[in-house]
Short mmCIF file of C-alpha atoms in Angstrom, two decimals:
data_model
loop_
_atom_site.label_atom_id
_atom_site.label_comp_id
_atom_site.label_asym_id
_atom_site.label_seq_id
_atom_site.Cartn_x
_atom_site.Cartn_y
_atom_site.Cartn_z
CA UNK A 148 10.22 114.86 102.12
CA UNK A 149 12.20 114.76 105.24
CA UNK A 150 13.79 111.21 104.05
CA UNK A 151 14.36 112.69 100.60
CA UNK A 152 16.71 115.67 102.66
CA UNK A 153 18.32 113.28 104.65
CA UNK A 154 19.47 110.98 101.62
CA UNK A 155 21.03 113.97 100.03
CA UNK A 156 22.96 114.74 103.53
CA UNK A 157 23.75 111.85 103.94
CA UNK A 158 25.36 111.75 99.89
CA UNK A 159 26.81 114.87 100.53
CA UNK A 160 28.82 113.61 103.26
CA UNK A 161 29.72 110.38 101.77
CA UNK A 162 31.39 112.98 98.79
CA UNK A 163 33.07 115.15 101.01
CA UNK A 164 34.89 112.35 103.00
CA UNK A 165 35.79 110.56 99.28
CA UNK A 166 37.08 113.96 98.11
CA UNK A 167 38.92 114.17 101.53
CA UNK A 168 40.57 110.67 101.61
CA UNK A 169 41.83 111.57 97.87
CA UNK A 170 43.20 114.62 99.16
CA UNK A 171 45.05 113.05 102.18
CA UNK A 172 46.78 110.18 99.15
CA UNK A 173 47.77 113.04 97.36
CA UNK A 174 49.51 114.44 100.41
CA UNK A 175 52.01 111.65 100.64
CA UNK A 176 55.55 112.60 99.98
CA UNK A 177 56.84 111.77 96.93
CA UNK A 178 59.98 110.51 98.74
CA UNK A 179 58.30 108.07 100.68
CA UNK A 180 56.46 106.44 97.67
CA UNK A 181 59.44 106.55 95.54
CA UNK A 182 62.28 105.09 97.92
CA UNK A 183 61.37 101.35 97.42
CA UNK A 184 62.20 101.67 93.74
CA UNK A 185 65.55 104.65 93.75
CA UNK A 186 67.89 102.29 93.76
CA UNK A 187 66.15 100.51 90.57
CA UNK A 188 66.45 103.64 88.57
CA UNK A 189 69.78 105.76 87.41
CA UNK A 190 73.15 104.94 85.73
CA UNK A 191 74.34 102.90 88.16
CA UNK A 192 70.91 100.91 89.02
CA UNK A 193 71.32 98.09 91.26
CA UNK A 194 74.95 98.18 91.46
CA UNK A 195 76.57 97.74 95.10
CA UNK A 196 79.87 97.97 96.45
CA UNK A 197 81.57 97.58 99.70
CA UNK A 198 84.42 99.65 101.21
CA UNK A 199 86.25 98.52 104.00
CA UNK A 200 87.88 101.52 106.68
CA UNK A 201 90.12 101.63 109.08
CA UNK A 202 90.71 104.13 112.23
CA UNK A 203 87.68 105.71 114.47
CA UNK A 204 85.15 106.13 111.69
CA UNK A 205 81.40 105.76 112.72
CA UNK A 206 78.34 105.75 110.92
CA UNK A 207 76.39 108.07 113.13
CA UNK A 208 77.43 111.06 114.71
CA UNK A 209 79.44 111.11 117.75
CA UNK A 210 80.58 113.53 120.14
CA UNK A 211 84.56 114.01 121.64
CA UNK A 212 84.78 113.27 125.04
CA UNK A 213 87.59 115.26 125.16
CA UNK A 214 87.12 118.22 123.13
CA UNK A 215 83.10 118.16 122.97
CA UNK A 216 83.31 118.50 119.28
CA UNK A 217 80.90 116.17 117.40
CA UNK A 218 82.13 114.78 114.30
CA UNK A 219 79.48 113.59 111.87
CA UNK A 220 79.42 109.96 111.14
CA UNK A 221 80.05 108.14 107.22
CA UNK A 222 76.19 108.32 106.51
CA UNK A 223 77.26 111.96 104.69
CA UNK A 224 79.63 110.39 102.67
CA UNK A 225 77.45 107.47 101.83
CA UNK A 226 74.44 109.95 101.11
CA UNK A 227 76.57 111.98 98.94
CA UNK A 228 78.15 109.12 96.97
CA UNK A 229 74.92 107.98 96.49
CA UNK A 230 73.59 111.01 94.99
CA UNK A 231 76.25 111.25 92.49
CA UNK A 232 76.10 108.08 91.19
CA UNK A 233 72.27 107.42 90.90
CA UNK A 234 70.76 103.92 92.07
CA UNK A 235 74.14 102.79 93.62
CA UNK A 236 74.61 101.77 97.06
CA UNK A 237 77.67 101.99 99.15
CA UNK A 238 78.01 99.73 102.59
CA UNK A 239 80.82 100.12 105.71
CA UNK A 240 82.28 97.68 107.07
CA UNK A 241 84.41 99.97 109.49
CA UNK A 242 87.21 98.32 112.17
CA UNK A 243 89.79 100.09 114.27
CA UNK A 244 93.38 99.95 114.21
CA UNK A 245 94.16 97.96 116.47
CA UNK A 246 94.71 93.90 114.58
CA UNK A 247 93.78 95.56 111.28
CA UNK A 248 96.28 93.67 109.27
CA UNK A 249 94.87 90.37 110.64
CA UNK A 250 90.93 91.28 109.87
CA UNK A 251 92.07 92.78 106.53
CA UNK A 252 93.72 89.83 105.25
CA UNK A 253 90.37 87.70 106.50
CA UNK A 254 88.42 89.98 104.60
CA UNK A 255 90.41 90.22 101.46
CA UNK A 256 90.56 86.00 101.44
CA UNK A 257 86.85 85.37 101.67
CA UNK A 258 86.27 88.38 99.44
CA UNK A 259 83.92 90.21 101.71
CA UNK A 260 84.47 93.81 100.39
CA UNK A 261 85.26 96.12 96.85
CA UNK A 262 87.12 98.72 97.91
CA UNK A 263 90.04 98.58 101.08
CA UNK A 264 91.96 100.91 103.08
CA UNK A 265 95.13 99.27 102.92
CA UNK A 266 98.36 100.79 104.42
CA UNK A 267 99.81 97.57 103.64
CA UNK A 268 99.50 97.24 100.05
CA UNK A 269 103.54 96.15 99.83
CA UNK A 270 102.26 92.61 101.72
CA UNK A 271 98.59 92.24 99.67
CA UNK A 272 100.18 93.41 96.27
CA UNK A 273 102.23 90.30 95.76
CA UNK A 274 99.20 88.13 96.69
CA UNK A 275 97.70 88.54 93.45
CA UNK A 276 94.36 90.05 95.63
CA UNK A 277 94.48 93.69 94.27
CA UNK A 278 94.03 95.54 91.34
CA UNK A 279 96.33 97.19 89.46
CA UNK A 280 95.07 101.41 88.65
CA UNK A 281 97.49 102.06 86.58
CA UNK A 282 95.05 100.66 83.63
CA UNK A 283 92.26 102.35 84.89
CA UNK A 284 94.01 106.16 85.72
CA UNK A 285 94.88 105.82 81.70
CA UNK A 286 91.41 104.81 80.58
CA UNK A 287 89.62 107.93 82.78
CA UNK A 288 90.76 111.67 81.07
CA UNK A 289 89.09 112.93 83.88
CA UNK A 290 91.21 111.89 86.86
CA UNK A 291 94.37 113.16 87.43
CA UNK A 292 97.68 112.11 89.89
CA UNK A 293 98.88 116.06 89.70
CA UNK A 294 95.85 116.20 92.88
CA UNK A 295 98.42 114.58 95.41
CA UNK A 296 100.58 116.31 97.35
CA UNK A 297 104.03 115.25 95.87
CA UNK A 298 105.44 111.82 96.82
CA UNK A 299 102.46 110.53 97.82
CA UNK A 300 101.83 108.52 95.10
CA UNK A 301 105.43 106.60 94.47
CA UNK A 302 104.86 106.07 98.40
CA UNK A 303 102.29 103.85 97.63
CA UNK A 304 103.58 101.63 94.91
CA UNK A 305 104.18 98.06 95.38
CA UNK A 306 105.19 94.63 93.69
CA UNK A 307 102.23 92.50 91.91
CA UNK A 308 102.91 88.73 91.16
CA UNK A 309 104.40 89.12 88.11
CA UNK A 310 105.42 92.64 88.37
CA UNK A 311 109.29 93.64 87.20
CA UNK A 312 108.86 96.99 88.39
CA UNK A 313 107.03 98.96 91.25
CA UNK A 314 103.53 99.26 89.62
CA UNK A 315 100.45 101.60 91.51
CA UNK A 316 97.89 99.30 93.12
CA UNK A 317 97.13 102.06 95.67
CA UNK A 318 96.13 105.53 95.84
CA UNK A 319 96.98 108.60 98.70
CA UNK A 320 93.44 108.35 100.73
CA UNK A 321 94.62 109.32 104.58
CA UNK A 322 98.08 111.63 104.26
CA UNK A 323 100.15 111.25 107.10
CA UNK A 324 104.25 111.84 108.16
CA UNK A 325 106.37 112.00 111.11
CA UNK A 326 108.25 115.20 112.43
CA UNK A 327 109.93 116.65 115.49
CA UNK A 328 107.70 118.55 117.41
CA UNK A 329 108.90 120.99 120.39
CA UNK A 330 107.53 123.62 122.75
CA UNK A 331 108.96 127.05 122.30
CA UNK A 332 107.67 128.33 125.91
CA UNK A 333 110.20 126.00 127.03
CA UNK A 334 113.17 126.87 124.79
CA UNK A 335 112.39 130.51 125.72
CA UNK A 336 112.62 130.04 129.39
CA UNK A 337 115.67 128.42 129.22
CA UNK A 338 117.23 130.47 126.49
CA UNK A 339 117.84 128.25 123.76
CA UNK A 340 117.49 129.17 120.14
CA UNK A 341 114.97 126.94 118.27
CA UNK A 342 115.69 123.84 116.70
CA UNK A 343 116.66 124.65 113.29
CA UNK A 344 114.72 123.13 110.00
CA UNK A 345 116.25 120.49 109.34
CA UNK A 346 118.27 119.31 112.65
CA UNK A 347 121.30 117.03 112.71
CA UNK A 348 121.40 114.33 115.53
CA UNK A 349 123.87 116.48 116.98
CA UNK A 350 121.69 119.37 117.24
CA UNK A 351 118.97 118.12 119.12
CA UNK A 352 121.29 116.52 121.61
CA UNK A 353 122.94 119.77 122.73
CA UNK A 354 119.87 121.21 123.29
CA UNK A 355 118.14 118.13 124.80
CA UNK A 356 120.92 118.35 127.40
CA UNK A 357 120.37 121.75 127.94
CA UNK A 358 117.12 121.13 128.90
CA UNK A 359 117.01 118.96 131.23
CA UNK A 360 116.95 120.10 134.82
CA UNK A 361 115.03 122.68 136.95
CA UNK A 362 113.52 124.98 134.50
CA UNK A 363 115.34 128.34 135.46
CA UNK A 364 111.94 130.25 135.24
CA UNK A 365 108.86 127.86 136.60
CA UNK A 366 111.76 125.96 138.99
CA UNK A 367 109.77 122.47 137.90
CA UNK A 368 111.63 119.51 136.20
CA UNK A 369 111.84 120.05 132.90
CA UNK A 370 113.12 117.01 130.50
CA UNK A 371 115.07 117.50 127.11
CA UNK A 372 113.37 115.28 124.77
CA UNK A 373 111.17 112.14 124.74
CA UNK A 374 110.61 109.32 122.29
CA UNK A 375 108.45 106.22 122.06
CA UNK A 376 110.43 103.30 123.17
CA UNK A 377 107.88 100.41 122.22
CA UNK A 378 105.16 100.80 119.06
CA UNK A 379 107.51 103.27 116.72
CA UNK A 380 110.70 103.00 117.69
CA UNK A 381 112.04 100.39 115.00
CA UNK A 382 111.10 104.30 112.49
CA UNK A 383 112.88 106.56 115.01
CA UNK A 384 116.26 104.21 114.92
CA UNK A 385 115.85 103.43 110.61
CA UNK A 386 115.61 107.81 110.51
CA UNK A 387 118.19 108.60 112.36
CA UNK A 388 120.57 105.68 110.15
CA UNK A 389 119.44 107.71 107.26
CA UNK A 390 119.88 110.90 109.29
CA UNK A 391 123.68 109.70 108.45
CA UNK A 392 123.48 108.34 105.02
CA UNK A 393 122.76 104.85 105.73
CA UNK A 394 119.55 102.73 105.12
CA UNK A 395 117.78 100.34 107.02
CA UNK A 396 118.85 97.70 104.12
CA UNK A 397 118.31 97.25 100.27
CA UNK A 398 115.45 95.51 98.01
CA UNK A 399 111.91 95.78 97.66
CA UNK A 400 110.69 92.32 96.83
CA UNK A 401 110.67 89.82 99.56
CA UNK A 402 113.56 87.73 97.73
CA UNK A 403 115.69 90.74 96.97
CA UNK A 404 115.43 92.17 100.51
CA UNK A 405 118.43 92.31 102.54
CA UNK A 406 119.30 94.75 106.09
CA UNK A 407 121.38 96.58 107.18
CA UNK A 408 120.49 96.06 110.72
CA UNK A 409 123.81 95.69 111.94
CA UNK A 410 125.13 98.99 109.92
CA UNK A 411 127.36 101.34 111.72
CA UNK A 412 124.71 104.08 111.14
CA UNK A 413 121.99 101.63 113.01
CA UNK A 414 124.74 101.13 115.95
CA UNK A 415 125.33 104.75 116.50
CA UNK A 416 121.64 105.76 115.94
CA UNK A 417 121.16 103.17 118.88
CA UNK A 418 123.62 104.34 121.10
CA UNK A 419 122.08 107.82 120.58
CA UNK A 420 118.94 106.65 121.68
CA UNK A 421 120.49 105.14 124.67
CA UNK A 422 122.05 108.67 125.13
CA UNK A 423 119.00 110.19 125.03
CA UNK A 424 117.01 108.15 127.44
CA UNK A 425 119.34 109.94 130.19
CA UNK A 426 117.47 113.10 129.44
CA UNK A 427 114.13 111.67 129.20
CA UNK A 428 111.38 110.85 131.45
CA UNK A 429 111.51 107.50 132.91
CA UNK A 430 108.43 105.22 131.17
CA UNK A 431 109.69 105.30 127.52
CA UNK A 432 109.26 102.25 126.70
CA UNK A 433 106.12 101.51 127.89
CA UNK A 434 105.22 104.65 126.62
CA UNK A 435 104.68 106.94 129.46
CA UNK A 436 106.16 110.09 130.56
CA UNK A 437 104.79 112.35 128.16
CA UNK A 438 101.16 112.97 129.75
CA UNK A 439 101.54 116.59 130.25
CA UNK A 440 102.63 117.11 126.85
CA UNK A 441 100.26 119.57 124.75
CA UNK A 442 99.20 121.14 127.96
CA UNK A 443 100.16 124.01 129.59
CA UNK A 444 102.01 121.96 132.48
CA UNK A 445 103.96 120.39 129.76
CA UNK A 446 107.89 119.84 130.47
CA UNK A 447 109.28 118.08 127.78
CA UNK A 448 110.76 120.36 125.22
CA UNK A 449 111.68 118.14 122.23
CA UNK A 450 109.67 115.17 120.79
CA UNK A 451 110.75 112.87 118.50
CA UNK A 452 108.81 110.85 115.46
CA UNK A 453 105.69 112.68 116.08
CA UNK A 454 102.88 112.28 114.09
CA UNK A 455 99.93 115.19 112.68
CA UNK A 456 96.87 113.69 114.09
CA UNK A 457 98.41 113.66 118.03
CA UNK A 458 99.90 116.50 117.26
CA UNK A 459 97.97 119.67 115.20
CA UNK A 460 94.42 118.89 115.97
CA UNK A 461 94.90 118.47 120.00
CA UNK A 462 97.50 121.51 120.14
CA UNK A 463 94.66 124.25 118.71
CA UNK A 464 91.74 122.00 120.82
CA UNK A 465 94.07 123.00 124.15
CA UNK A 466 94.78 126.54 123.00
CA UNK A 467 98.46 125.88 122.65
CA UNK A 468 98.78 126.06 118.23
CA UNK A 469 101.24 129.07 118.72
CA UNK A 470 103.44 127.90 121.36
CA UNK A 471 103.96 124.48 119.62
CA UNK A 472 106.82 123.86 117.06
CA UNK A 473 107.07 121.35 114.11
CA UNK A 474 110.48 120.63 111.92
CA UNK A 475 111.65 117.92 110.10
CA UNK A 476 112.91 114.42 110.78
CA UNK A 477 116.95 113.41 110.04
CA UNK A 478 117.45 113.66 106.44
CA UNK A 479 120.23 112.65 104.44
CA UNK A 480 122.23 114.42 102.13
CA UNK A 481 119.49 114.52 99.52
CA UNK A 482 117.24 115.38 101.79
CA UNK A 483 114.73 112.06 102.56
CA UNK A 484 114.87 110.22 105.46
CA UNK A 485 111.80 109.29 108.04
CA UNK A 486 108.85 106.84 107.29
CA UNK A 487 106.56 107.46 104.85
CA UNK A 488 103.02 107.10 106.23
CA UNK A 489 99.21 106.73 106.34
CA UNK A 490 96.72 104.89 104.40
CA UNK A 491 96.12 104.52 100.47
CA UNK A 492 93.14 102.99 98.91
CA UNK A 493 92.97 99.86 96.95
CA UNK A 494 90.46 97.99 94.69
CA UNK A 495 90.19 94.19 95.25
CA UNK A 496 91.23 92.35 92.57
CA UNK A 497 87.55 89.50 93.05
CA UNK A 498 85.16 92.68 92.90
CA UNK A 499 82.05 92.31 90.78
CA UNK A 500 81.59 95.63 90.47
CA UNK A 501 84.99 97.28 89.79
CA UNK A 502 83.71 100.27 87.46
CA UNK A 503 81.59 101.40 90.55
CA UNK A 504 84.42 100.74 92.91
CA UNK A 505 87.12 103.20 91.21
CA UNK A 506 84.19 105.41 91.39
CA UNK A 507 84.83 105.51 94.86
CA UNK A 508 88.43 105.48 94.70
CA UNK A 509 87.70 108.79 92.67
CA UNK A 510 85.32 110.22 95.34
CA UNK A 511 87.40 109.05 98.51
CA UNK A 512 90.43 111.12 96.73
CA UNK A 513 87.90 114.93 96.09
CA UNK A 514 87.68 117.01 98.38
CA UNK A 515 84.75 116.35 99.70
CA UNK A 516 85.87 113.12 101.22
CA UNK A 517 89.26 114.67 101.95
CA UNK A 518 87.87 117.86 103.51
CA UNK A 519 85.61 115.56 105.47
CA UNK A 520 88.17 113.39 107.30
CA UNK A 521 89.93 116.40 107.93
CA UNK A 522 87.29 118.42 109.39
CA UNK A 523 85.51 115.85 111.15
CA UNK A 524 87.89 113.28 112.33
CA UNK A 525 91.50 115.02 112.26
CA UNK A 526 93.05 112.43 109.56
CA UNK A 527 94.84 114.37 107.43
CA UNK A 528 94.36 115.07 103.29
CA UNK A 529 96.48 114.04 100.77
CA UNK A 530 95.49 116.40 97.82
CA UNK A 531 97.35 120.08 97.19
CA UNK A 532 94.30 121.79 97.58
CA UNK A 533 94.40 121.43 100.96
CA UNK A 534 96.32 124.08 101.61
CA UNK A 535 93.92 126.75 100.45
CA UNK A 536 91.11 125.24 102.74
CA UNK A 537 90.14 127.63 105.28
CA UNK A 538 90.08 124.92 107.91
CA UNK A 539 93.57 124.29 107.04
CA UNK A 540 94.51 128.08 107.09
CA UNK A 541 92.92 128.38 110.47
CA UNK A 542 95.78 125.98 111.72
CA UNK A 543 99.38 127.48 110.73
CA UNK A 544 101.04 123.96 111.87
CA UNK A 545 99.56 122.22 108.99
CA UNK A 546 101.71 123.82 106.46
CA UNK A 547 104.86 122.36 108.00
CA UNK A 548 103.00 118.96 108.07
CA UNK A 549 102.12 119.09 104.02
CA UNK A 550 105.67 120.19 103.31
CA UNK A 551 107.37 117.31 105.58
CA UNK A 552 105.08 114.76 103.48
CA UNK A 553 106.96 115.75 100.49
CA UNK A 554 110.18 114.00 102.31
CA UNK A 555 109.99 110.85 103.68
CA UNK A 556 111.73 107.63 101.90
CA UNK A 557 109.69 106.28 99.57
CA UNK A 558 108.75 103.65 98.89
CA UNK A 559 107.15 102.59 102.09
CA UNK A 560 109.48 100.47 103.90
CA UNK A 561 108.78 97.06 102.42
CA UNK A 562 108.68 95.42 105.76
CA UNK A 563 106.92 98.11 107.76
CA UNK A 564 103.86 96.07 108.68
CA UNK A 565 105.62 92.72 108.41
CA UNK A 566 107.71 91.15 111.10
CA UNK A 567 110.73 92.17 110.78
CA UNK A 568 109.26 95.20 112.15
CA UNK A 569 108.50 93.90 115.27
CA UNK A 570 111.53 92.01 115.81
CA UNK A 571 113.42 95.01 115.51
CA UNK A 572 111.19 97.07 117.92
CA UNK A 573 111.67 94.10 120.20
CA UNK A 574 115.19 94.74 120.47
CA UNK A 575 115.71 98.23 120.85
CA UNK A 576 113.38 97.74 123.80
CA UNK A 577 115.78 94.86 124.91
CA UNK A 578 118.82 97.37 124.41
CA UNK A 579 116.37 100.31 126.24
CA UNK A 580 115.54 98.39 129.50
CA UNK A 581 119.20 96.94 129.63
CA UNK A 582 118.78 93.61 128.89
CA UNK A 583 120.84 93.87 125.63
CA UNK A 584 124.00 95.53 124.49
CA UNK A 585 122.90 97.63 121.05
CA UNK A 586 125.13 95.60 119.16
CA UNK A 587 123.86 92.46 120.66
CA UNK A 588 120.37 94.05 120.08
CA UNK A 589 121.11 94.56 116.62
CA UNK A 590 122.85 91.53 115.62
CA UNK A 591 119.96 89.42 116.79
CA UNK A 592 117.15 91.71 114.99
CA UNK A 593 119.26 91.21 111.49
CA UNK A 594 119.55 87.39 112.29
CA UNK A 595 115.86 87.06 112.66
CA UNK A 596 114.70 89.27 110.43
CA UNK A 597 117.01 87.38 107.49
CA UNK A 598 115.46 84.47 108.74
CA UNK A 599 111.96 85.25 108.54
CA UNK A 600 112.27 86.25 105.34
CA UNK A 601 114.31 83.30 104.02
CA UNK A 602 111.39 81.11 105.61
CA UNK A 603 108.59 83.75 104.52
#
């Protein structure tokens, strides 16, 4: 009797810990049991591609040492790509500026990645490594150029190996441009009107001048103007030649290419310069002089070839949006001048996976992606719709920013990441630090330059 009770405990319990254990499998998450076999599933099943970035881009979240603000890391945008295009997989490879040309063209040989952020697609284009969008804009009804902000695109376009004309192997991913910044506290406590819209070399040099001294309110030193002397300043001299009509030379493809290096609108445009260092801070050239700018020590009242992402982001971050100014570069008569800038995206030419790839050019150009590198990392957009974002809205210099893209020469400079860019930086610091006459300076940049590209 009592063994006959304790075999029917003893089932009892063996059914309650079976009915348990099936309970507990049916608690697993669906996500967990399903994840080995996502990628195996959906349109794009199995399909990976690689995108190469450049600039401070991080997978994981990271914080601003500076501001405090954490920006969240590329595993959003790879989450979200990957949920719009079912069963793919994107990969990073991310690198910083500094020697990007270098670890780009590594990459690009050895065919390591898809997809490349490639400001310069004038050099790679030629190379036969990159594929041309033209073909695959026409094919997709659902893509459209009319997203860029204008001049964006033809800033982009570049020479293929057998190209007669200027073809589009690049699209607008990072916007950028370069501007005249100033600080109005300091034109106000001096008394001098504003710099107008579009100022003439003349214009900023009267006030520069009048600048410079003893502030008559705060009685510190206050400096006229300031300008990069090393990294940029082969852009600052080509502006302010087209500031007066001239060019920094003619051509596009290597064997057409010819400067104007020597031009009598690069001469004076040097001389200025040389001017200008008198009412400047000493350390130009090795780029100092300019650490209390965007604070509210600051005492420099006009800076030249300034760019958005030193500029907007850091002004509002130190509480100083309204007091900072923004206008335009030299034009010329038409109304372009100054370097056209930033970062398009390109699809290499060896990818397996191309359809998948101009997927992402697609998605790196919406504004999800754009909003993202905005909002997160200060790059700037390169779509219209920008302007109606309320992050955008909530900075007032932005507006001037998007409006001086519109402006800049395009094409991109066909040598601006080549070497006759450097040579020519070298010598306006050899004219700047007085080893060099400018016309000595400029004679010798237009010599080697011709040169290098004779034996390119």
């Amino acid at each position: 009797m009592r063994r006959g009770i304790y075999k029917k405990k003893v089932t009892f319990f063996i059914t309650m810990m079976l009915l348990l254990s099936f309970a507990l499998v049916g608690c697993v998450p669906k996500s967990n049991s399903s994840s080995s076999t996502s990628k195996t599933e959906g349109k794009w099943a199995g399909q990976k591609i690689k995108v190469q970035m450049i600039g401070d881009f991080a997978m994981d979240d990271k914080t601003d040492p500076v501001t405090g603000e954490t920006a969240k890391g590329m595993k959003v945008v790879k989450a979200e790509f990957e949920k719009q295009h079912p069963g793919a997989t994107v990969e990073f490879v991310l690198m910083p500026w500094e020697g990007y040309t270098e670890k780009t063209q590594a990459m690009i040989t050895s065919g390591e990645a898809d997809v490349y952020q490639m400001p310069g697609v004038a050099d790679f284009a030629p190379q036969g490594v990159l594929e041309p969008l033209q073909p695959w804009i026409e094919k997709d009804k659902e893509f459209s150029l009319d997203i860029f902000i204008d001049n964006q695109v033809d800033g982009w376009k570049a020479l293929g190996p057998d190209s007669k004309e200027l073809d589009i192997y690049g699209l607008p991913f990072l916007g950028d441009t370069r501007f005249i910044a100033y600080d109005k506290k300091l034109f106000d406590d001096w008394g001098v009107e504003y710099p107008s819209e579009n100022p003439t070399m003349e214009e900023i040099a009267e006030k520069a001048k009048q600048m410079t001294g003893k502030n008559p309110k705060t009685g510190e030193q206050n400096y006229g103007i300031w300008f990069r002397g090393d990294w940029s300043s082969a852009f600052t001299l080509v502006d302010l030649a087209e500031g007066q009509n001239g060019s920094w030379g003619t051509g596009f493809a290597w064997d057409e290419v010819k400067f104007n290096f020597e031009s009598p609108e690069m001469l004076n445009g040097l001389n200025w310069l040389l001017e200008m260092q008198k009412y400047a801070p000493k350390g130009i050239v090795s780029n100092q002089g300019n650490e209390k700018w965007l604070s509210k020590d600051n005492n420099i009242a006009i800076m030249l070839n300034q760019g958005p992402g030193d500029t907007v982001k850091p002004a509002y971050a130190q509480g100083l949006g309204d007091r900072i100014g923004i206008v335009n570069e030299f034009k010329n008569d038409e109304g372009r001048g100054g370097l056209f800038a930033g970062s398009p995206i390109t699809i290499a030419k060896d990818s397996k996976n191309k359809e998948l790839a101009w997927e992402w050019v697609k998605f790196a150009t919406s504004d999800f992606v754009q909003k993202y590198v905005f909002e997160e990392y200060g790059a700037i957009p390169a779509v219209k719709s920008a302007t109606e974002w309320d992050s955008v809205k909530e900075m007032p210099l932005m507006l001037p920013v998007f409006k001086a893209m519109e402006t800049p020469m395009t094409p991109r400079y066909p040598w601006g990441s080549s070497q006759p860019r450097f040579i020519l930086t070298s010598e306006i610091e050899a004219a700047l630090t007085g080893n060099r006459s400018a016309e000595d300076a400029l004679k010798k940049a237009q010599k080697e330059s011709t040169e290098w590209v004779e034996n390119r």
